[in-house]
Amino acid sequence: MADTFDVVIIGGGPGGYNCAIRAGQLGLKTAIVEMRDTLGGTCLNVGCIPSKALLHASELFDTAKNDFAGMGIKTGKLELDLAAMMAQKEAAVKGLTDGVAFLMKKNKVTHFQGKGKITGAAKVEVAGPDGKTQTLGTKHIVIATGSEPSSLPGIEIDEERVVTNTGAIALKSVPEKLVLIGAGVIGLELGSVWRRLGAEVTVVEYLDRILPGADDEIAKQAQRTFKKQGFDFKLGQKVTGVEKLASGLKVSIEPAKGGDAATLDADVVIVSVGRRPYTEGLGLETVGGKTDKRGVIETQDHFKVADGVWAIGDCIHGPMLAHKAEDDGAAVAELIAGKAGHVDYDLVPSVVYTSPEIAWVGKTEQELKKAGIDYKAGKFPFMANSRARTNHQTDGFVKILADARTDRILGAHMMGIGVGEMIGELCVAMEFGAASEDVARTCHAHPTLSEAIRQAAMGVEGWTMQM
Ligand code: NAI
C-alpha cells in the first residue's frame, strides 16, 4: 500500500477541495484524488468560473453596443475579438485552479492525479494517467465525484456542434443560429453569452415555463425580459432528435402533450437538460453503498454511506450547486474530526447569472401554498429604486415572503442587476431567523440597490415608503 491517510477524498471539485482544506485545517492527514489535470472540478474548469468570465465580458460588449450612447459615451466601431475573450476566460480558470493547488499544499493535503475507485472499506485505488495504479489506505473515504450533463435519446454530443456546457464555453466562432434544449440555468446563462455576441437564440423547453424551481412570478417576468432581449421561447415542446448535416443541424421538436412535429435549423445546439450524479466505476458496491434510480448516492443522516464512507455535493441529494457542495465538504470534515457538521439545505441560495440576475433563497409562493402555510408578501420594483434609475437598470423586483403569524422570513425572490450579491443579506437574515420587520427596520445606505430589499420587507406590513 502506497500510503495511509485519515481521509481520502475522491473528486477535486468545490465539494472535494473544500473538504480537503477543512480536513487539513483540523489536523487530519488528507489526500485528494482527481482525474482531471487540474483541481476545481466542473465549477472551475468548465462551469461556474469560465461561464462567468464570458458572461461578464459579453455583457460589457452588449452594454457598449446598446447602452453607451444613452449615457453620453461615444465609441468608435465596436469589434469582437472572440479569441481574446476566450483567452481572458482561460486565464481566469488557470489563476483559480492554480490557487486551489496552492491551497492543497498550504493545508498539507496530498494530491494524487488519477481516477479513484473504492476497493473495499478503507481502500482507494488510484489509476494514474500513466496507466499505473496504487492503493491508498485510509480511515475515511469521502466521495465527491460530482455530476455530469444528462443527454437525450437521439442526440449525440460532439462538443463542437452539439455541445454541453463544456463545448458551449469554447465555441470557435459565434453561431448564427443557436438552439438551446432546456430553459434552465445553463441554457439561459450560456444562451445569454452567445446572444450578446450576435447569435439568434431559440430555446426549446419541455415544460410550459422557464427556470423550474424559481418562483412562478419571477420566472414569468424573466421570460418577458429575455424575450425582449431576443430569445425565442418554444415552451411545452420536446426535442426528439438532432440531425447532423454538412450544412448545419436539423433539430426535430414536437409538442410535449402530442401534436405535429416541426424542425428548427441550427449551427450549434446546447444540450442543457439537467445533470446526473457521476458515480461510474466508483466501486460503491464494495462498501455496501447504493444509488437510487437517478444515480443519487443514498446517504443516512449527515452524509454517511457506510462506516468510514461519506458522500457530498452533486452526487447526493439536495441542490446541485457548487456552494452547497462546499458546505457539505466542510461539514463532513468536521464530522470526521468529531465536531458537529450540518448544512441547512433550506437556506442554500440560487443565482442565475443572466442580465438582469435572478436570485432566491427559501420557499417560493407555490411551495408555501402547497404546504398550506399562511404567508404575507412584500414587493418592491427596481423601477422605483433611485440607484437602479440612475444606472438605467430598472428591470425586476424584490419579493419577500413572511409567515403571516410570526413574520419570520420564509423566502426571498429577486430579479435585477446585482441581486446575486444582494441575496446574501437575506441568507444571513434567514439564518438568524429574522422577521421581515427586522430587515425593514435595518438602515440601508441611500442610494443603493439594496434599499429595494428593505422596501420589500416594509411592504410585508404595508408600509413601503418610496412608492
Ligand atoms: P436545469 O435543471 O436547471 O434545467 C433543465 C431544463 O431542461 C428544465 O427546464 C427541463 O424542464 C428541461 N428539459 C428536460 N428535458 C427536456 C427535453 N427533452 N426537451 C426540452 N427541455 C427539456 O439544468 P441545467 O440548466 O442543465 O443545469 C444543470 C445543473 O447545473 C442544475 O442543477 C443547475 O442548478 C446547475 N447550474 C447552476 C448554475 C448557477 O447556479 N448559476 C449555472 C449552471 C448550472
Short mmCIF file of N, CA and C and ligand atoms in Angstrom, two decimals, residues 52 152 181-187 189 204-207 212 237-239 272-275 320-321 351-353, ligand 1:
data_model
loop_
_atom_site.label_atom_id
_atom_site.label_comp_id
_atom_site.label_asym_id
_atom_site.label_seq_id
_atom_site.Cartn_x
_atom_site.Cartn_y
_atom_site.Cartn_z
N LYS A 52 -18.88 32.53 -16.07
CA LYS A 52 -18.99 33.89 -15.53
C LYS A 52 -17.99 34.83 -16.21
N LEU A 152 -30.12 13.33 -24.11
CA LEU A 152 -31.43 12.83 -24.53
C LEU A 152 -31.22 11.77 -25.59
N ILE A 181 -31.55 23.41 -25.74
CA ILE A 181 -32.54 22.43 -25.29
C ILE A 181 -32.57 22.53 -23.76
N GLY A 182 -33.68 23.06 -23.24
CA GLY A 182 -33.81 23.24 -21.80
C GLY A 182 -33.65 24.71 -21.41
N ALA A 183 -34.70 25.27 -20.79
CA ALA A 183 -34.66 26.67 -20.34
C ALA A 183 -34.35 26.73 -18.86
N GLY A 184 -33.31 25.98 -18.45
CA GLY A 184 -32.84 26.03 -17.07
C GLY A 184 -31.68 27.00 -16.97
N VAL A 185 -30.90 26.82 -15.92
CA VAL A 185 -29.84 27.79 -15.62
C VAL A 185 -28.76 27.80 -16.70
N ILE A 186 -28.28 26.62 -17.10
CA ILE A 186 -27.18 26.58 -18.07
C ILE A 186 -27.63 27.17 -19.40
N GLY A 187 -28.81 26.78 -19.87
CA GLY A 187 -29.31 27.28 -21.15
C GLY A 187 -29.40 28.79 -21.14
N GLU A 189 -27.99 31.04 -19.13
CA GLU A 189 -26.71 31.76 -18.96
C GLU A 189 -25.89 31.69 -20.25
N VAL A 204 -35.84 25.63 -26.61
CA VAL A 204 -36.90 24.63 -26.60
C VAL A 204 -36.99 24.06 -25.18
N GLU A 205 -38.16 24.19 -24.58
CA GLU A 205 -38.32 23.75 -23.20
C GLU A 205 -39.53 22.84 -23.09
N TYR A 206 -39.33 21.75 -22.40
CA TYR A 206 -40.37 20.72 -22.24
C TYR A 206 -41.57 21.24 -21.43
N LEU A 207 -41.28 21.96 -20.38
CA LEU A 207 -42.36 22.47 -19.53
C LEU A 207 -42.99 23.71 -20.17
N PRO A 212 -37.35 25.99 -13.93
CA PRO A 212 -38.04 25.21 -12.90
C PRO A 212 -37.36 25.45 -11.55
N GLN A 237 -42.51 22.04 -25.53
CA GLN A 237 -42.02 21.32 -26.71
C GLN A 237 -40.86 20.42 -26.30
N LYS A 238 -40.79 19.25 -26.91
CA LYS A 238 -39.62 18.42 -26.61
C LYS A 238 -38.82 18.17 -27.88
N VAL A 239 -37.52 18.01 -27.68
CA VAL A 239 -36.64 17.72 -28.81
C VAL A 239 -36.58 16.21 -28.96
N SER A 272 -28.90 21.35 -22.48
CA SER A 272 -28.85 21.76 -21.06
C SER A 272 -30.14 21.31 -20.40
N VAL A 273 -30.25 19.98 -20.26
CA VAL A 273 -31.47 19.37 -19.72
C VAL A 273 -31.24 18.79 -18.32
N GLY A 274 -30.28 19.35 -17.62
CA GLY A 274 -30.02 18.88 -16.27
C GLY A 274 -28.73 18.08 -16.18
N ARG A 275 -28.38 17.70 -14.96
CA ARG A 275 -27.16 16.92 -14.74
C ARG A 275 -27.51 15.69 -13.91
N MET A 320 -27.93 20.81 -6.83
CA MET A 320 -26.62 20.57 -7.47
C MET A 320 -25.94 21.92 -7.68
N LEU A 321 -25.37 22.45 -6.62
CA LEU A 321 -24.75 23.77 -6.69
C LEU A 321 -23.40 23.73 -5.99
N VAL A 351 -28.69 31.35 -7.72
CA VAL A 351 -28.46 32.57 -8.52
C VAL A 351 -28.35 32.18 -9.99
N VAL A 352 -29.05 32.91 -10.83
CA VAL A 352 -28.92 32.74 -12.28
C VAL A 352 -28.22 34.00 -12.78
N TYR A 353 -27.04 33.83 -13.40
CA TYR A 353 -26.20 34.99 -13.72
C TYR A 353 -26.51 35.57 -15.10
P1 NAI B 1 -31.84 22.61 -15.12
O1 NAI B 1 -32.38 21.50 -14.32
O2 NAI B 1 -31.64 23.96 -14.50
O3 NAI B 1 -32.78 22.84 -16.41
C1 NAI B 1 -33.02 21.83 -17.36
C2 NAI B 1 -34.25 22.21 -18.17
O4 NAI B 1 -34.35 21.31 -19.27
C3 NAI B 1 -35.54 22.10 -17.38
O5 NAI B 1 -36.26 23.30 -17.54
C4 NAI B 1 -36.23 20.90 -18.02
O6 NAI B 1 -37.64 21.01 -17.96
C5 NAI B 1 -35.72 20.98 -19.45
N1 NAI B 1 -35.80 19.72 -20.20
C6 NAI B 1 -35.55 18.47 -19.76
N2 NAI B 1 -35.72 17.57 -20.76
C7 NAI B 1 -36.08 18.27 -21.87
C8 NAI B 1 -36.40 17.91 -23.22
N3 NAI B 1 -36.38 16.64 -23.63
N4 NAI B 1 -36.72 18.88 -24.09
C9 NAI B 1 -36.76 20.18 -23.68
N5 NAI B 1 -36.49 20.57 -22.40
C10 NAI B 1 -36.14 19.64 -21.52
O7 NAI B 1 -30.47 22.04 -15.75
P2 NAI B 1 -29.23 22.74 -16.43
O8 NAI B 1 -29.56 24.11 -16.89
O9 NAI B 1 -28.74 21.75 -17.42
O10 NAI B 1 -28.21 22.86 -15.25
C11 NAI B 1 -27.73 21.67 -14.63
C12 NAI B 1 -27.36 21.90 -13.20
O11 NAI B 1 -26.28 22.78 -13.08
C13 NAI B 1 -28.52 22.44 -12.39
O12 NAI B 1 -28.58 21.74 -11.19
C14 NAI B 1 -28.13 23.85 -12.16
O13 NAI B 1 -28.65 24.35 -10.94
C15 NAI B 1 -26.60 23.80 -12.17
N6 NAI B 1 -26.07 25.07 -12.61
C16 NAI B 1 -26.13 26.13 -11.77
C17 NAI B 1 -25.68 27.36 -12.18
C18 NAI B 1 -25.83 28.50 -11.25
O14 NAI B 1 -26.01 28.28 -10.06
N7 NAI B 1 -25.78 29.74 -11.71
C19 NAI B 1 -25.14 27.59 -13.51
C20 NAI B 1 -25.18 26.42 -14.32
C21 NAI B 1 -25.61 25.21 -13.86
#
